[in-house]
CSV table of C-alpha atoms in Angstrom, one decimal:
chain,number,residue,atom,x,y,z
D,1,UNK,CA,-4.0,-141.8,148.8
D,2,UNK,CA,-3.8,-139.9,150.9
D,3,UNK,CA,-2.9,-140.4,155.2
D,4,UNK,CA,-4.6,-139.2,158.2
D,5,UNK,CA,-1.6,-138.3,160.8
D,6,UNK,CA,-3.9,-136.8,162.9
D,7,UNK,CA,-6.3,-139.4,163.6
D,8,UNK,CA,-5.7,-140.9,167.2
D,9,UNK,CA,-5.5,-144.3,167.5
D,10,UNK,CA,-6.2,-145.6,171.6
D,11,UNK,CA,-3.0,-148.0,171.5
D,12,UNK,CA,-3.8,-148.8,175.4
D,13,UNK,CA,-4.6,-152.9,176.0
D,14,UNK,CA,-3.2,-153.9,172.3
D,15,UNK,CA,0.1,-154.7,174.1
D,16,UNK,CA,1.5,-151.7,173.0
D,17,UNK,CA,4.8,-151.6,175.1
D,18,UNK,CA,4.9,-147.7,174.5
D,19,UNK,CA,1.3,-147.6,176.1
D,20,UNK,CA,1.0,-150.7,178.1
D,21,UNK,CA,4.1,-150.8,179.3
D,22,UNK,CA,3.5,-147.5,181.3
D,23,UNK,CA,3.3,-148.7,184.7
D,24,UNK,CA,6.4,-150.9,184.7
D,25,UNK,CA,8.6,-148.1,183.1
D,26,UNK,CA,7.2,-144.9,185.1
D,27,UNK,CA,5.3,-145.9,188.0
D,28,UNK,CA,2.2,-144.3,187.0
D,29,UNK,CA,-0.2,-144.9,183.5
D,30,UNK,CA,-1.1,-141.2,183.9
D,31,UNK,CA,1.2,-139.9,181.4
D,32,UNK,CA,1.4,-139.2,178.1
D,33,UNK,CA,4.2,-142.0,176.0
D,34,UNK,CA,6.3,-139.9,174.5
D,35,UNK,CA,9.4,-142.0,175.2
D,36,UNK,CA,10.0,-145.7,172.7
D,37,UNK,CA,10.8,-145.3,169.4
D,38,UNK,CA,8.3,-146.1,167.6
D,39,UNK,CA,5.1,-144.2,166.4
D,40,UNK,CA,1.7,-143.7,167.3
D,41,UNK,CA,0.8,-143.8,163.2
D,42,UNK,CA,-0.7,-146.8,161.2
D,43,UNK,CA,2.3,-148.2,158.9
D,44,UNK,CA,0.9,-147.5,154.8
D,45,UNK,CA,-1.6,-149.0,153.4
D,46,UNK,CA,0.0,-151.6,150.7
D,47,UNK,CA,1.5,-153.2,153.8
D,48,UNK,CA,-1.8,-153.4,155.6
D,49,UNK,CA,-3.6,-155.1,152.9
D,50,UNK,CA,-0.3,-157.6,152.0
D,51,UNK,CA,-0.3,-158.7,155.9
D,52,UNK,CA,-4.4,-158.8,155.8
D,53,UNK,CA,-3.6,-160.9,152.8
D,54,UNK,CA,-1.3,-163.3,155.0
D,55,UNK,CA,-3.4,-163.2,157.2
D,56,UNK,CA,-6.1,-164.9,155.5
D,57,UNK,CA,-4.0,-167.7,153.9
D,58,UNK,CA,-3.9,-169.4,157.5
D,59,UNK,CA,-0.7,-171.2,156.9
D,60,UNK,CA,2.3,-169.3,158.5
D,61,UNK,CA,5.2,-172.6,158.7
D,62,UNK,CA,8.5,-171.8,158.3
D,63,UNK,CA,9.0,-169.1,156.2
D,64,UNK,CA,11.0,-169.0,153.3
D,65,UNK,CA,12.8,-165.8,152.6
D,66,UNK,CA,12.8,-165.4,148.8
D,67,UNK,CA,15.7,-163.4,146.5
D,68,UNK,CA,13.2,-160.7,146.0
D,69,UNK,CA,13.6,-159.7,149.6
D,70,UNK,CA,16.9,-158.6,149.6
D,71,UNK,CA,16.8,-157.4,145.9
D,72,UNK,CA,13.7,-155.1,147.4
D,73,UNK,CA,15.9,-153.6,150.0
D,74,UNK,CA,18.8,-153.2,147.8
D,75,UNK,CA,16.8,-151.3,145.6
D,76,UNK,CA,15.7,-149.2,148.3
D,77,UNK,CA,19.1,-148.0,149.1
D,78,UNK,CA,19.8,-147.7,145.7
D,79,UNK,CA,17.2,-145.2,144.9
D,80,UNK,CA,16.5,-143.1,147.8
D,81,UNK,CA,20.5,-143.3,148.9
D,82,UNK,CA,22.6,-144.0,145.8
D,83,UNK,CA,24.1,-147.1,147.6
D,84,UNK,CA,23.7,-150.4,145.9
D,85,UNK,CA,24.8,-153.4,148.2
D,86,UNK,CA,26.0,-156.9,147.6
D,87,UNK,CA,22.8,-158.6,148.2
D,88,UNK,CA,25.5,-162.1,148.2
D,89,UNK,CA,27.0,-160.1,151.4
D,90,UNK,CA,23.4,-159.4,153.1
D,91,UNK,CA,22.0,-161.3,156.3
D,92,UNK,CA,18.6,-161.1,158.1
D,93,UNK,CA,19.0,-160.2,162.0
D,94,UNK,CA,16.2,-160.1,164.5
D,95,UNK,CA,16.9,-156.3,164.7
D,96,UNK,CA,19.8,-153.6,164.3
D,97,UNK,CA,20.1,-153.8,168.3
D,98,UNK,CA,20.7,-157.6,168.0
D,99,UNK,CA,23.3,-156.7,165.2
D,100,UNK,CA,25.6,-154.4,167.4
D,101,UNK,CA,25.1,-157.2,169.7
D,102,UNK,CA,26.4,-160.0,167.9
D,103,UNK,CA,29.1,-157.8,166.2
D,104,UNK,CA,30.6,-156.9,169.6
D,105,UNK,CA,30.8,-160.7,170.5
D,106,UNK,CA,32.3,-161.5,167.4
D,107,UNK,CA,34.4,-158.9,166.5
D,108,UNK,CA,35.9,-158.1,169.5
D,109,UNK,CA,38.0,-159.6,172.4
D,110,UNK,CA,36.4,-160.4,175.5
D,111,UNK,CA,37.7,-158.1,177.4
D,112,UNK,CA,38.0,-155.4,174.7
D,113,UNK,CA,37.3,-152.3,174.0
D,114,UNK,CA,33.8,-150.6,172.2
D,115,UNK,CA,34.4,-146.9,171.6
D,116,UNK,CA,31.1,-145.0,171.5
D,117,UNK,CA,30.1,-141.4,170.9
D,118,UNK,CA,27.7,-139.8,173.5
D,119,UNK,CA,25.2,-138.6,173.4
D,120,UNK,CA,23.9,-141.7,172.2
D,121,UNK,CA,21.4,-144.4,171.9
D,122,UNK,CA,21.6,-147.1,175.3
D,123,UNK,CA,21.7,-149.8,173.7
D,124,UNK,CA,25.2,-149.2,172.8
D,125,UNK,CA,26.2,-149.1,175.9
D,126,UNK,CA,24.0,-152.1,176.8
D,127,UNK,CA,25.3,-154.5,174.2
D,128,UNK,CA,28.9,-154.0,174.7
D,129,UNK,CA,29.0,-154.1,178.9
D,130,UNK,CA,26.9,-157.1,178.9
D,131,UNK,CA,29.4,-159.2,176.4
D,132,UNK,CA,31.9,-157.9,178.8
D,133,UNK,CA,33.8,-155.2,176.9
D,134,UNK,CA,35.0,-152.0,178.2
D,135,UNK,CA,32.9,-149.1,176.8
D,136,UNK,CA,35.2,-145.6,175.5
D,137,UNK,CA,33.2,-143.1,175.4
D,138,UNK,CA,33.8,-139.8,172.9
D,139,UNK,CA,32.0,-137.3,174.4
D,140,UNK,CA,30.6,-134.9,171.9
D,141,UNK,CA,31.0,-131.5,172.4
D,142,UNK,CA,27.8,-129.4,172.5
D,143,UNK,CA,27.3,-125.5,171.9
D,144,UNK,CA,24.5,-123.5,171.2
D,145,UNK,CA,22.0,-126.5,171.4
D,146,UNK,CA,23.9,-128.0,168.7
D,147,UNK,CA,26.8,-131.1,168.8
D,148,UNK,CA,29.8,-131.6,167.2
D,149,UNK,CA,32.3,-134.4,167.0
D,150,UNK,CA,35.4,-133.6,169.5
D,151,UNK,CA,38.2,-134.8,167.2
D,152,UNK,CA,41.1,-134.7,169.2
D,153,UNK,CA,39.6,-137.0,172.0
D,154,UNK,CA,38.2,-139.5,168.8
D,155,UNK,CA,41.5,-139.9,167.2
D,156,UNK,CA,43.0,-140.6,170.9
D,157,UNK,CA,40.5,-143.1,172.0
D,158,UNK,CA,40.7,-145.0,168.3
D,159,UNK,CA,44.2,-145.9,169.7
D,160,UNK,CA,42.7,-147.8,172.4
D,161,UNK,CA,39.4,-149.3,170.5
D,162,UNK,CA,38.9,-152.7,169.1
D,163,UNK,CA,35.5,-151.7,167.4
D,164,UNK,CA,33.8,-148.1,166.6
D,165,UNK,CA,30.0,-148.4,167.1
D,166,UNK,CA,28.7,-145.3,164.5
D,167,UNK,CA,25.2,-144.1,164.8
D,168,UNK,CA,24.7,-142.6,161.4
D,169,UNK,CA,22.0,-140.2,161.5
D,170,UNK,CA,22.6,-140.1,165.5
D,171,UNK,CA,20.1,-140.8,167.9
D,172,UNK,CA,19.3,-138.7,170.0
D,173,UNK,CA,20.7,-135.6,168.7
D,174,UNK,CA,19.5,-135.7,165.3
D,175,UNK,CA,23.1,-135.5,163.4
D,176,UNK,CA,22.7,-136.4,159.6
D,177,UNK,CA,26.6,-136.4,159.4
D,178,UNK,CA,28.3,-135.1,156.3
D,179,UNK,CA,30.8,-136.4,153.8
D,180,UNK,CA,33.5,-134.9,155.2
D,181,UNK,CA,32.7,-135.9,158.7
D,182,UNK,CA,31.9,-139.6,157.8
D,183,UNK,CA,35.0,-139.7,155.7
D,184,UNK,CA,37.3,-138.3,158.4
D,185,UNK,CA,35.9,-140.9,160.9
D,186,UNK,CA,35.9,-143.6,158.6
D,187,UNK,CA,39.9,-143.0,157.7
D,188,UNK,CA,40.6,-142.6,160.9
D,189,UNK,CA,39.3,-145.9,162.0
D,190,UNK,CA,41.2,-147.5,159.1
D,191,UNK,CA,44.5,-145.8,160.0
D,192,UNK,CA,44.2,-147.5,163.6
D,193,UNK,CA,42.8,-150.4,162.3
D,194,UNK,CA,39.5,-150.2,163.9
D,195,UNK,CA,36.5,-152.2,163.1
D,196,UNK,CA,33.0,-150.0,162.2
D,197,UNK,CA,29.7,-151.3,162.6
D,198,UNK,CA,27.1,-148.2,161.3
D,199,UNK,CA,23.5,-148.3,162.5
D,200,UNK,CA,21.9,-146.8,159.8
D,201,UNK,CA,18.0,-147.9,161.4
D,202,UNK,CA,17.0,-144.0,161.0
D,203,UNK,CA,18.3,-143.4,157.7
D,204,UNK,CA,15.0,-143.0,155.6
D,205,UNK,CA,13.8,-139.9,158.5
D,206,UNK,CA,16.2,-137.0,157.0
D,207,UNK,CA,14.9,-133.4,156.8
D,208,UNK,CA,15.8,-130.2,155.8
D,209,UNK,CA,17.1,-131.2,152.6
D,210,UNK,CA,20.0,-133.4,154.1
D,211,UNK,CA,20.9,-136.5,152.6
D,212,UNK,CA,21.7,-139.9,154.5
D,213,UNK,CA,25.1,-141.2,153.3
D,214,UNK,CA,25.6,-144.9,153.8
D,215,UNK,CA,29.3,-144.9,155.6
D,216,UNK,CA,29.8,-148.3,153.6
D,217,UNK,CA,29.3,-145.9,150.2
D,218,UNK,CA,32.3,-143.8,150.8
D,219,UNK,CA,35.1,-145.8,148.8
D,220,UNK,CA,36.0,-149.4,148.4
D,221,UNK,CA,38.3,-149.3,151.2
D,222,UNK,CA,36.3,-147.5,153.7
D,223,UNK,CA,33.3,-150.1,152.5
D,224,UNK,CA,35.9,-153.0,153.3
D,225,UNK,CA,36.4,-152.1,157.0
D,226,UNK,CA,32.2,-151.2,157.6
D,227,UNK,CA,29.2,-153.8,158.9
D,228,UNK,CA,26.0,-152.1,158.4
D,229,UNK,CA,22.6,-152.3,159.9
D,230,UNK,CA,19.6,-151.4,158.6
D,231,UNK,CA,16.0,-152.1,158.6
D,232,UNK,CA,12.6,-150.6,158.0
D,233,UNK,CA,10.9,-151.5,161.3
D,234,UNK,CA,11.7,-147.2,162.2
D,235,UNK,CA,10.8,-145.9,159.1
D,236,UNK,CA,7.5,-147.9,158.4
D,237,UNK,CA,6.5,-147.9,162.4
D,238,UNK,CA,7.0,-152.1,162.1
D,239,UNK,CA,9.5,-152.9,164.7
D,240,UNK,CA,7.4,-155.4,166.3
D,241,UNK,CA,7.9,-157.8,163.7
D,242,UNK,CA,11.7,-157.9,164.2
D,243,UNK,CA,13.6,-157.8,161.3
D,244,UNK,CA,17.1,-155.9,159.8
D,245,UNK,CA,18.8,-156.6,157.2
D,246,UNK,CA,23.2,-156.5,158.0
D,247,UNK,CA,25.6,-155.3,154.8
D,248,UNK,CA,29.1,-157.4,155.6
D,249,UNK,CA,32.3,-156.0,153.7
D,250,UNK,CA,33.2,-159.4,152.9
D,251,UNK,CA,32.0,-163.6,153.0
D,252,UNK,CA,34.4,-164.4,156.1
D,253,UNK,CA,32.3,-161.7,158.5
D,254,UNK,CA,29.2,-162.8,156.9
D,255,UNK,CA,29.6,-166.1,157.5
D,256,UNK,CA,30.8,-166.0,161.2
D,257,UNK,CA,28.4,-164.0,161.6
D,258,UNK,CA,25.6,-166.6,160.4
D,259,UNK,CA,27.2,-169.5,161.6
D,260,UNK,CA,26.5,-167.2,165.5
D,261,UNK,CA,22.7,-167.1,164.8
D,262,UNK,CA,22.4,-170.6,163.0
D,263,UNK,CA,23.8,-172.0,166.4
D,264,UNK,CA,20.4,-170.5,167.8
D,265,UNK,CA,18.3,-172.0,165.0
D,266,UNK,CA,17.5,-168.0,164.4
D,267,UNK,CA,17.9,-167.2,160.3
D,268,UNK,CA,14.1,-166.6,158.8
D,269,UNK,CA,12.1,-164.2,159.1
D,270,UNK,CA,8.7,-164.8,161.0
D,271,UNK,CA,5.6,-165.3,158.3
D,272,UNK,CA,4.9,-161.8,158.5
D,273,UNK,CA,7.9,-160.1,158.3
D,274,UNK,CA,9.1,-161.5,155.2
D,275,UNK,CA,6.2,-159.9,153.7
D,276,UNK,CA,5.6,-156.6,155.8
D,277,UNK,CA,9.6,-155.8,154.8
D,278,UNK,CA,9.9,-156.6,151.1
D,279,UNK,CA,5.9,-154.8,150.7
D,280,UNK,CA,7.4,-151.6,152.5
D,281,UNK,CA,10.3,-151.2,150.7
D,282,UNK,CA,8.6,-152.2,147.0
D,283,UNK,CA,5.6,-149.8,147.7
D,284,UNK,CA,6.2,-148.2,151.1
D,285,UNK,CA,7.3,-144.7,149.5
D,286,UNK,CA,4.3,-142.6,149.1
D,287,UNK,CA,3.5,-143.0,152.6
D,288,UNK,CA,6.7,-142.0,154.5
D,289,UNK,CA,7.0,-139.0,151.5
D,290,UNK,CA,3.4,-137.7,153.4
D,291,UNK,CA,5.0,-138.8,156.9
D,292,UNK,CA,8.0,-136.4,156.9
D,293,UNK,CA,6.9,-132.9,156.1
D,294,UNK,CA,4.0,-134.1,159.0
D,295,UNK,CA,7.1,-135.2,161.1
D,296,UNK,CA,9.0,-132.0,160.4
D,297,UNK,CA,5.8,-129.6,161.2
D,298,UNK,CA,5.6,-131.8,164.4
D,299,UNK,CA,9.3,-130.7,165.2
D,300,UNK,CA,8.4,-126.6,164.5
D,301,UNK,CA,5.9,-127.1,167.0
D,302,UNK,CA,7.2,-127.9,169.8
D,303,UNK,CA,10.7,-125.7,169.0
D,304,UNK,CA,8.0,-122.7,168.5
D,305,UNK,CA,6.1,-124.0,171.4
D,306,UNK,CA,9.0,-123.8,173.7
D,307,UNK,CA,10.4,-120.6,172.7
D,308,UNK,CA,7.3,-118.7,173.5
D,309,UNK,CA,5.9,-120.8,176.5
D,310,UNK,CA,8.6,-122.6,178.4
D,311,UNK,CA,12.0,-120.6,177.4
D,312,UNK,CA,13.4,-122.7,180.3
D,313,UNK,CA,13.1,-125.9,177.8
D,314,UNK,CA,15.7,-125.5,174.9
D,315,UNK,CA,14.8,-127.8,171.9
D,316,UNK,CA,15.5,-127.5,168.1
D,317,UNK,CA,14.4,-129.4,165.1
D,318,UNK,CA,16.1,-132.4,164.2
D,319,UNK,CA,18.1,-133.1,160.9
D,320,UNK,CA,17.4,-136.8,161.6
D,321,UNK,CA,14.9,-139.3,163.2
D,322,UNK,CA,11.3,-138.3,164.9
D,323,UNK,CA,12.7,-138.2,168.3
D,324,UNK,CA,14.0,-134.2,169.8
D,325,UNK,CA,16.4,-133.5,172.2
D,326,UNK,CA,15.6,-131.1,175.2
D,327,UNK,CA,18.1,-129.5,177.3
D,328,UNK,CA,16.2,-129.0,180.5
D,329,UNK,CA,19.3,-127.7,182.8
D,330,UNK,CA,17.9,-124.4,183.3
D,331,UNK,CA,14.9,-125.9,185.7
D,332,UNK,CA,17.9,-127.0,188.2
D,333,UNK,CA,17.1,-130.3,189.1
D,334,UNK,CA,19.5,-133.1,189.1
D,335,UNK,CA,18.5,-136.1,187.1
D,336,UNK,CA,16.8,-138.2,189.2
D,337,UNK,CA,14.5,-134.8,190.3
D,338,UNK,CA,14.2,-134.3,186.7
D,339,UNK,CA,12.8,-137.7,185.9
D,340,UNK,CA,10.2,-137.2,188.6
D,341,UNK,CA,9.4,-133.8,187.6
D,342,UNK,CA,8.5,-135.3,184.2
D,343,UNK,CA,6.8,-138.3,185.7
D,344,UNK,CA,4.7,-136.6,188.3
D,345,UNK,CA,4.1,-132.9,187.8
D,346,UNK,CA,4.2,-132.7,183.5
D,347,UNK,CA,2.8,-136.3,183.8
D,348,UNK,CA,4.8,-137.0,180.4
D,349,UNK,CA,6.7,-140.3,179.7
D,350,UNK,CA,10.5,-139.5,178.6
D,351,UNK,CA,13.2,-140.7,178.2
D,352,UNK,CA,16.2,-139.7,180.8
D,353,UNK,CA,18.7,-138.1,179.4
D,354,UNK,CA,21.8,-139.6,181.4
D,355,UNK,CA,20.6,-142.9,179.7
D,356,UNK,CA,22.5,-141.4,176.3
D,357,UNK,CA,25.3,-140.4,177.9
D,358,UNK,CA,26.3,-141.4,181.8
D,359,UNK,CA,27.8,-138.2,182.5
D,360,UNK,CA,24.8,-136.2,181.2
D,361,UNK,CA,22.7,-133.7,183.3
D,362,UNK,CA,19.8,-132.3,183.0
D,363,UNK,CA,18.7,-133.5,179.1
D,364,UNK,CA,15.3,-136.0,178.4
D,365,UNK,CA,14.4,-137.6,174.8
D,366,UNK,CA,10.9,-136.7,173.4
D,367,UNK,CA,9.4,-138.9,170.6
D,368,UNK,CA,7.9,-136.7,168.0
D,369,UNK,CA,5.9,-139.5,166.2
D,370,UNK,CA,2.6,-138.7,167.1
D,371,UNK,CA,-0.8,-136.6,166.3
D,372,UNK,CA,-0.3,-132.6,166.8
D,373,UNK,CA,-3.1,-132.6,168.9
D,374,UNK,CA,-0.7,-135.3,171.8
D,375,UNK,CA,1.7,-132.7,171.2
D,376,UNK,CA,-0.1,-129.8,172.5
D,377,UNK,CA,-1.3,-131.5,175.3
D,378,UNK,CA,1.6,-132.3,176.1
D,379,UNK,CA,3.6,-129.4,175.9
D,380,UNK,CA,0.9,-127.5,178.0
D,381,UNK,CA,1.2,-130.3,180.7
D,382,UNK,CA,4.8,-129.2,180.4
D,383,UNK,CA,4.0,-125.9,180.5
D,384,UNK,CA,1.7,-125.6,183.8
D,385,UNK,CA,4.3,-127.9,185.1
D,386,UNK,CA,7.2,-125.8,184.2
D,387,UNK,CA,5.2,-122.3,186.0
D,388,UNK,CA,4.5,-124.4,189.1
D,389,UNK,CA,8.4,-124.4,189.9
């Protein structure tokens, strides 16, 4: 079937965090919300149909997870990424963020060191610091709007790290790591005996002919040192159902992780996520294959608009995710002034760049997973606000 991603769906009042938390997040409901990472598109019709059928059963007690659930995830990874993880080494988790939190607590000592590459998803900071660990930053280098690893600093920081949180592909700067880059990082982690947790939640959202390489697929030696977090929630816009999968290198790591969650009696999917996830990985490919070109055209629209009408704001089309990194430094505003400007003048709800790297100044993150007409309105507002400075 054909999907219409131009359709405007009113999400206000349906308990959408993206819309109904605007007042709490921005102090105003009069902003176009382009922040939290979910999409303004209905998911694939087979998923909707499967959930309707599940709802009509009217019985949603404790829910078993069939073997076919993890098999669907394995088959998806094999088909899309050439990686066939062992289903006996997979575990359920509520989400990839919860996976990161548990791994930090379970596999690092109290007061230990967690290495991250900034700018990076802010939860990488939070999950480490909430657990009482120290965050070590390997700050990436930026040149002409593109970000690369500072290799000398990465190796130096590994020497004091207990765990490396890798974002593969990278949020917010949209990097699809090459095989050479991943190998270099992983071989250094092996050399310094640093365990790796690879967040691969955006691995299906890849553009421009790039290919996602699962970190654990590089070699048996590397796989033995990598825990992988994956989910269909970003891919198919199912974040509210809270489900992810974790792939472990061995049974000991898996048993430690499973015991942690069993102690809180958190080990089952809810009655709807078990249906949605398996259906997504079995029958969602047609929807995804139509979504990706639409998102890519959204990126191009934003890049072209900024180049022609708002040259003080620079951006680029990311190779992964549906999130765009805006360089607003030419506006000459402090982080707080930029935050206020976007809300009060441009009437846009974006993510502050300093949440992704605490020493960063002058950046914002924009979620482009919405109908094109919404982006057009947002950029018109942004242009008028910049012109008023």
